Amino acid sequence: MSVLEIARAVRAPRTAATAAGEVVLPLDTILQRDCIGAMRELPAASIDMIFADPPYNLQLGGDLNRPDGSHVDAVTDAWDKFDSLDAYDRFTRAWLAEAKRILKPNGTIWVIGSYHNIFKVGAAIQDLGYWILNDIIWRKANPMPNFKGTRFTNAHETLIWASMGEKARYTFNYRSMKTLNDELQMRSDWEFPICGGAERLKKDGHKVHPTQKPEALLYRILLACTKPGDVVLDPFFGTGTTGAVARRLGRRWIGIERESPYVAAAKERIAAALPLDESALTTMQSPKAAPRVAFGTIVETGMLVPGAVLMDAKRKYRVTVRADGSLLSDCGQVGSIHKLGASLQNAPACNGWTFWHYEAEGALKPIDALRQTYLLATQP
Amino acid sequence: MSVLEIARAVRAPRTAATAAGEVVLPLDTILQRDCIGAMRELPAASIDMIFADPPYNLQLGGDLNRPDGSHVDAVTDAWDKFDSLDAYDRFTRAWLAEAKRILKPNGTIWVIGSYHNIFKVGAAIQDLGYWILNDIIWRKANPMPNFKGTRFTNAHETLIWASMGEKARYTFNYRSMKTLNDELQMRSDWEFPICGGAERLKKDGHKVHPTQKPEALLYRILLACTKPGDVVLDPFFGTGTTGAVARRLGRRWIGIERESPYVAAAKERIAAALPLDESALTTMQSPKAAPRVAFGTIVETGMLVPGAVLMDAKRKYRVTVRADGSLLSDCGQVGSIHKLGASLQNAPACNGWTFWHYEAEGALKPIDALRQTYLLATQP
DNA sequence: CTGCGCACTGAATCAACAA
DNA sequence: TTTGTTGATTCAGTGCGCA
């Protein structure tokens, strides 16, 4: 039985359409298969984002005990065992290559790892022609101490964010991130507690998955780098953190996971995750998203009259508005609001909307205020 | 002429001796050669630690301007240019292999990089049989912003610390690190400001080297992973941060650097670096304020110099400050400001910040005044 | 002498679109 | 594919000049 047959068939959103017509993707579904095999049956160029939390290939020695004698419950599962560093390398390159095939040209991939595997992963990402956009540090607020006092406390994990190539476009909701970070640019180091408390899935008092990731981490990633309705694939789904957050944020998701106990836990968990309503999902938009307004339109509609005088905030430069929306300076120079602003300042570029001001009731206001007024009056 | 001939020949300390007898190393010297060639002429198994800050292979596009129109002075030097990712890979593996040959069996290597190169470096380190002990994040207190709003602010760099193999022993001064961090284990994420102000080397108003590293970073590394008298090699010496800090901390150093202007600046700088002298006070930067200030930070920033004498308000007890922020009493007891204060008084606990005083202009002031000064200087 | 404002700077893979 | 136009975009810190 193929992936597409066992999947709950859902018509893909328009963004998943290809030249061949509409594509059917197993949306909001867990494919209980091995990761590479399942990806192979997904159509090419159909996924907006991949978030991957692959096996870390931890090479742990014997048991580890805390100073008080208690036993540390380490990651000893079979899925984290590889015969050699070379075997891990081959596995990594195989799934990353498959991921590249199914990502859309403007898609991106996120991979999380620790020093045990992240360098192999990053090198493979570069060799496969992905283009790294950032590496992100998850600084753990409450990491496990180094009980033996032999090294620095391993207090972070590393994520790599990459696009499909050097020239590829990608989604980055800059304004959302800046807003989320109290009006400062979001940096490459993020602090979150490790996953615990009520969020940590448990069964019979034991954690269901040894490396469950905090939802806050996925929340930030999906908010930053996807749009509502985008399709997010997690090829190492585990207990479904990606699916739960995707559902909450109004994104579509596909999970791949081989182990039945994880699949069962993920299904139950995602069903309980309530989607945020649309108003809560609305995020700060970049001005880029607003339709373009030509300065000439402001003149045409009479918001500024030909002959009106504009000046910069310090009243250093004065120019006159002409009927076609061009500006004329005292010294006879002519140009668009941007070009003339740049030329007068001898700068490489200039945003005329914020540089030029008009006088209203004795005060100077940027002409961008007129553009905002125009947009408010004309937008639905 | 061989490296050993042109080098100032110095009898190596006992720690540099091998089974073949005493080895002659060009200690406390800069070898003006290409990195791999110079390493080739150094004897095998002779170096205690290598700190390497190799070219990052940045692949920058055109010019970049700030929002105010000013130009960003990027790293465009020839030494950072490689023909391809593959050429960079070969270069990396070549110098890392040579490094492994000259390191002692119990030696370690530190390499710093960014996402442009660190994954290639880390993968090569693993392939060459080194054993990664930690990856360390240098969280920059004041990184350059992302001016175009296209990605997350690139606010950190990554360091890899590796031993000679899985079973190899290595030096890690656990107590020093814990003391430096105010009795908490030192974590894998470190915060320092970028190198600027008085510490930044300048000539004719321009920075001498585009990527000078802060001394605080090297201070922590050398304090953590070497012993006094150990030999530290820096194959990408630049303007000699490693040499200056090594001299200050009583470690021997060897630098390899091809570019004459860097060599000249490094020589001058290291000559001016006085071993454990208060010269650190003016050259080192204050880390960003944290709610809690570690006493080690006061030492790291040079507000108190190793060797300084502290005493209680009644001058009953006298102790000496050590490089890692621990205190040494007359009777040989050692401990943190809190622990030693308690122990000397035979008390269950002691607030070291208010108990210990330093002498300034004939008067005694509590070291808490230094903490307050530090906080005032760093709090917004 | 202090405080304020302005200019300058740091390892950066830094735009999107239409003609 | 290339070229030109529009127009979006910055944080922490140092240092200097001036009131």
mmCIF file of N, CA and C in Angstrom, chain A residues 173-231:
data_model
loop_
_atom_site.group_PDB
_atom_site.id
_atom_site.type_symbol
_atom_site.label_atom_id
_atom_site.label_comp_id
_atom_site.label_asym_id
_atom_site.label_seq_id
_atom_site.Cartn_x
_atom_site.Cartn_y
_atom_site.Cartn_z
ATOM 1 N N ASN A 173 9.376 36.051 8.484
ATOM 2 C CA ASN A 173 8.449 37.058 9.002
ATOM 3 C C ASN A 173 9.171 37.973 9.983
ATOM 4 N N TYR A 174 9.937 38.867 9.398
ATOM 5 C CA TYR A 174 10.810 39.735 10.186
ATOM 6 C C TYR A 174 10.050 40.518 11.246
ATOM 7 N N ARG A 175 8.944 41.111 10.840
ATOM 8 C CA ARG A 175 8.182 41.942 11.786
ATOM 9 C C ARG A 175 7.655 41.108 12.947
ATOM 10 N N SER A 176 7.181 39.898 12.634
ATOM 11 C CA SER A 176 6.663 39.037 13.707
ATOM 12 C C SER A 176 7.743 38.769 14.741
ATOM 13 N N MET A 177 8.940 38.487 14.260
ATOM 14 C CA MET A 177 10.031 38.180 15.177
ATOM 15 C C MET A 177 10.433 39.404 15.984
ATOM 16 N N LYS A 178 10.460 40.549 15.315
ATOM 17 C CA LYS A 178 10.849 41.765 16.039
ATOM 18 C C LYS A 178 9.818 42.100 17.113
ATOM 19 N N THR A 179 8.560 41.918 16.768
ATOM 20 C CA THR A 179 7.507 42.172 17.743
ATOM 21 C C THR A 179 7.615 41.200 18.917
ATOM 22 N N LEU A 180 7.840 39.941 18.579
ATOM 23 C CA LEU A 180 7.960 38.905 19.609
ATOM 24 C C LEU A 180 9.105 39.212 20.561
ATOM 25 N N ASN A 181 10.081 39.933 20.082
ATOM 26 C CA ASN A 181 11.277 40.210 20.882
ATOM 27 C C ASN A 181 11.299 41.647 21.387
ATOM 28 N N ASP A 182 10.104 42.207 21.659
ATOM 29 C CA ASP A 182 10.030 43.520 22.290
ATOM 30 C C ASP A 182 10.687 44.600 21.430
ATOM 31 N N GLU A 183 10.427 44.537 20.140
ATOM 32 C CA GLU A 183 10.887 45.573 19.212
ATOM 33 C C GLU A 183 12.400 45.625 19.037
ATOM 34 N N LEU A 184 13.041 44.521 19.333
ATOM 35 C CA LEU A 184 14.456 44.374 18.955
ATOM 36 C C LEU A 184 14.542 43.205 17.992
ATOM 37 N N GLN A 185 15.441 43.294 17.038
ATOM 38 C CA GLN A 185 15.635 42.176 16.106
ATOM 39 C C GLN A 185 15.812 40.870 16.867
ATOM 40 N N MET A 186 15.172 39.813 16.391
ATOM 41 C CA MET A 186 15.378 38.507 17.009
ATOM 42 C C MET A 186 16.796 38.045 16.685
ATOM 43 N N ARG A 187 17.511 37.598 17.706
ATOM 44 C CA ARG A 187 18.899 37.169 17.546
ATOM 45 C C ARG A 187 18.985 35.672 17.273
ATOM 46 N N SER A 188 20.204 35.221 17.083
ATOM 47 C CA SER A 188 20.432 33.812 16.771
ATOM 48 C C SER A 188 20.557 32.953 18.026
ATOM 49 N N ASP A 189 20.397 33.525 19.187
ATOM 50 C CA ASP A 189 20.424 32.721 20.412
ATOM 51 C C ASP A 189 19.086 32.853 21.106
ATOM 52 N N TRP A 190 18.453 31.727 21.311
ATOM 53 C CA TRP A 190 17.119 31.689 21.914
ATOM 54 C C TRP A 190 17.198 30.957 23.238
ATOM 55 N N GLU A 191 16.488 31.447 24.232
ATOM 56 C CA GLU A 191 16.481 30.746 25.509
ATOM 57 C C GLU A 191 15.110 30.161 25.790
ATOM 58 N N PHE A 192 15.074 28.861 26.036
ATOM 59 C CA PHE A 192 13.853 28.167 26.445
ATOM 60 C C PHE A 192 14.214 27.139 27.508
ATOM 61 N N PRO A 193 13.274 26.846 28.402
ATOM 62 C CA PRO A 193 13.486 25.709 29.302
ATOM 63 C C PRO A 193 13.376 24.414 28.497
ATOM 64 N N ILE A 194 13.974 23.343 29.019
ATOM 65 C CA ILE A 194 13.784 22.050 28.374
ATOM 66 C C ILE A 194 12.342 21.605 28.615
ATOM 67 N N CYS A 195 11.921 20.620 27.837
ATOM 68 C CA CYS A 195 10.518 20.199 27.899
ATOM 69 C C CYS A 195 10.261 19.396 29.164
ATOM 70 N N GLY A 196 9.375 19.877 29.987
ATOM 71 C CA GLY A 196 9.073 19.176 31.236
ATOM 72 C C GLY A 196 7.691 19.563 31.713
ATOM 73 N N GLY A 197 7.388 19.244 32.955
ATOM 74 C CA GLY A 197 6.108 19.608 33.541
ATOM 75 C C GLY A 197 4.941 19.016 32.777
ATOM 76 N N ALA A 198 3.859 19.771 32.679
ATOM 77 C CA ALA A 198 2.636 19.258 32.058
ATOM 78 C C ALA A 198 2.835 19.000 30.572
ATOM 79 N N GLU A 199 3.786 19.731 29.960
ATOM 80 C CA GLU A 199 3.977 19.572 28.520
ATOM 81 C C GLU A 199 4.618 18.224 28.189
ATOM 82 N N ARG A 200 5.403 17.697 29.107
ATOM 83 C CA ARG A 200 6.129 16.459 28.837
ATOM 84 C C ARG A 200 5.173 15.265 28.833
ATOM 85 N N LEU A 201 5.104 14.558 27.710
ATOM 86 C CA LEU A 201 4.213 13.404 27.618
ATOM 87 C C LEU A 201 4.759 12.252 28.446
ATOM 88 N N LYS A 202 3.884 11.669 29.269
ATOM 89 C CA LYS A 202 4.294 10.546 30.116
ATOM 90 C C LYS A 202 3.266 9.432 30.038
ATOM 91 N N LYS A 203 3.741 8.226 30.228
ATOM 92 C CA LYS A 203 2.851 7.071 30.301
ATOM 93 C C LYS A 203 3.357 6.178 31.422
ATOM 94 N N ASP A 204 2.476 5.858 32.328
ATOM 95 C CA ASP A 204 2.843 5.054 33.488
ATOM 96 C C ASP A 204 4.014 5.680 34.236
ATOM 97 N N GLY A 205 4.038 6.995 34.267
ATOM 98 C CA GLY A 205 5.083 7.688 35.016
ATOM 99 C C GLY A 205 6.400 7.818 34.290
ATOM 100 N N HIS A 206 6.517 7.219 33.092
ATOM 101 C CA HIS A 206 7.774 7.329 32.342
ATOM 102 C C HIS A 206 7.571 8.225 31.134
ATOM 103 N N LYS A 207 8.615 8.965 30.781
ATOM 104 C CA LYS A 207 8.479 9.805 29.591
ATOM 105 C C LYS A 207 8.300 8.929 28.361
ATOM 106 N N VAL A 208 7.401 9.368 27.472
ATOM 107 C CA VAL A 208 7.084 8.570 26.287
ATOM 108 C C VAL A 208 8.249 8.615 25.292
ATOM 109 N N HIS A 209 8.857 9.793 25.147
ATOM 110 C CA HIS A 209 9.949 9.960 24.186
ATOM 111 C C HIS A 209 11.133 10.600 24.912
ATOM 112 N N PRO A 210 12.340 10.108 24.650
ATOM 113 C CA PRO A 210 13.482 10.616 25.426
ATOM 114 C C PRO A 210 13.911 12.029 25.052
ATOM 115 N N THR A 211 13.534 12.490 23.868
ATOM 116 C CA THR A 211 14.065 13.792 23.436
ATOM 117 C C THR A 211 12.955 14.725 22.954
ATOM 118 N N GLN A 212 11.818 14.694 23.643
ATOM 119 C CA GLN A 212 10.715 15.575 23.261
ATOM 120 C C GLN A 212 11.141 17.045 23.308
ATOM 121 N N LYS A 213 10.861 17.772 22.242
ATOM 122 C CA LYS A 213 11.275 19.176 22.167
ATOM 123 C C LYS A 213 10.185 20.088 22.697
ATOM 124 N N PRO A 214 10.572 21.227 23.267
ATOM 125 C CA PRO A 214 9.553 22.155 23.786
ATOM 126 C C PRO A 214 8.734 22.783 22.653
ATOM 127 N N GLU A 215 7.462 22.958 22.908
ATOM 128 C CA GLU A 215 6.609 23.556 21.879
ATOM 129 C C GLU A 215 7.014 24.994 21.583
ATOM 130 N N ALA A 216 7.567 25.665 22.574
ATOM 131 C CA ALA A 216 7.968 27.061 22.350
ATOM 132 C C ALA A 216 8.980 27.172 21.209
ATOM 133 N N LEU A 217 9.836 26.169 21.110
ATOM 134 C CA LEU A 217 10.852 26.173 20.060
ATOM 135 C C LEU A 217 10.199 26.093 18.688
ATOM 136 N N LEU A 218 9.273 25.161 18.535
ATOM 137 C CA LEU A 218 8.587 25.006 17.243
ATOM 138 C C LEU A 218 7.692 26.200 16.958
ATOM 139 N N TYR A 219 7.110 26.740 17.988
ATOM 140 C CA TYR A 219 6.253 27.917 17.832
ATOM 141 C C TYR A 219 7.033 29.043 17.167
ATOM 142 N N ARG A 220 8.221 29.302 17.681
ATOM 143 C CA ARG A 220 9.006 30.401 17.114
ATOM 144 C C ARG A 220 9.433 30.096 15.677
ATOM 145 N N ILE A 221 9.815 28.858 15.444
ATOM 146 C CA ILE A 221 10.274 28.482 14.103
ATOM 147 C C ILE A 221 9.146 28.614 13.080
ATOM 148 N N LEU A 222 7.988 28.062 13.413
ATOM 149 C CA LEU A 222 6.879 28.103 12.453
ATOM 150 C C LEU A 222 6.371 29.533 12.260
ATOM 151 N N LEU A 223 6.345 30.297 13.344
ATOM 152 C CA LEU A 223 5.894 31.683 13.236
ATOM 153 C C LEU A 223 6.854 32.490 12.361
ATOM 154 N N ALA A 224 8.132 32.196 12.483
ATOM 155 C CA ALA A 224 9.141 32.988 11.760
ATOM 156 C C ALA A 224 9.186 32.648 10.279
ATOM 157 N N CYS A 225 9.046 31.373 9.954
ATOM 158 C CA CYS A 225 9.454 30.937 8.605
ATOM 159 C C CYS A 225 8.363 30.238 7.802
ATOM 160 N N THR A 226 7.114 30.312 8.239
ATOM 161 C CA THR A 226 6.014 29.796 7.423
ATOM 162 C C THR A 226 4.865 30.791 7.445
ATOM 163 N N LYS A 227 3.963 30.624 6.485
ATOM 164 C CA LYS A 227 2.728 31.406 6.461
ATOM 165 C C LYS A 227 1.568 30.488 6.827
ATOM 166 N N PRO A 228 0.460 31.053 7.293
ATOM 167 C CA PRO A 228 -0.709 30.204 7.570
ATOM 168 C C PRO A 228 -1.070 29.393 6.321
ATOM 169 N N GLY A 229 -1.376 28.118 6.508
ATOM 170 C CA GLY A 229 -1.717 27.254 5.381
ATOM 171 C C GLY A 229 -0.525 26.549 4.770
ATOM 172 N N ASP A 230 0.680 26.968 5.093
ATOM 173 C CA ASP A 230 1.872 26.297 4.576
ATOM 174 C C ASP A 230 1.924 24.843 5.057
ATOM 175 N N VAL A 231 2.613 24.018 4.284
ATOM 176 C CA VAL A 231 2.736 22.596 4.625
ATOM 177 C C VAL A 231 4.097 22.338 5.262
#
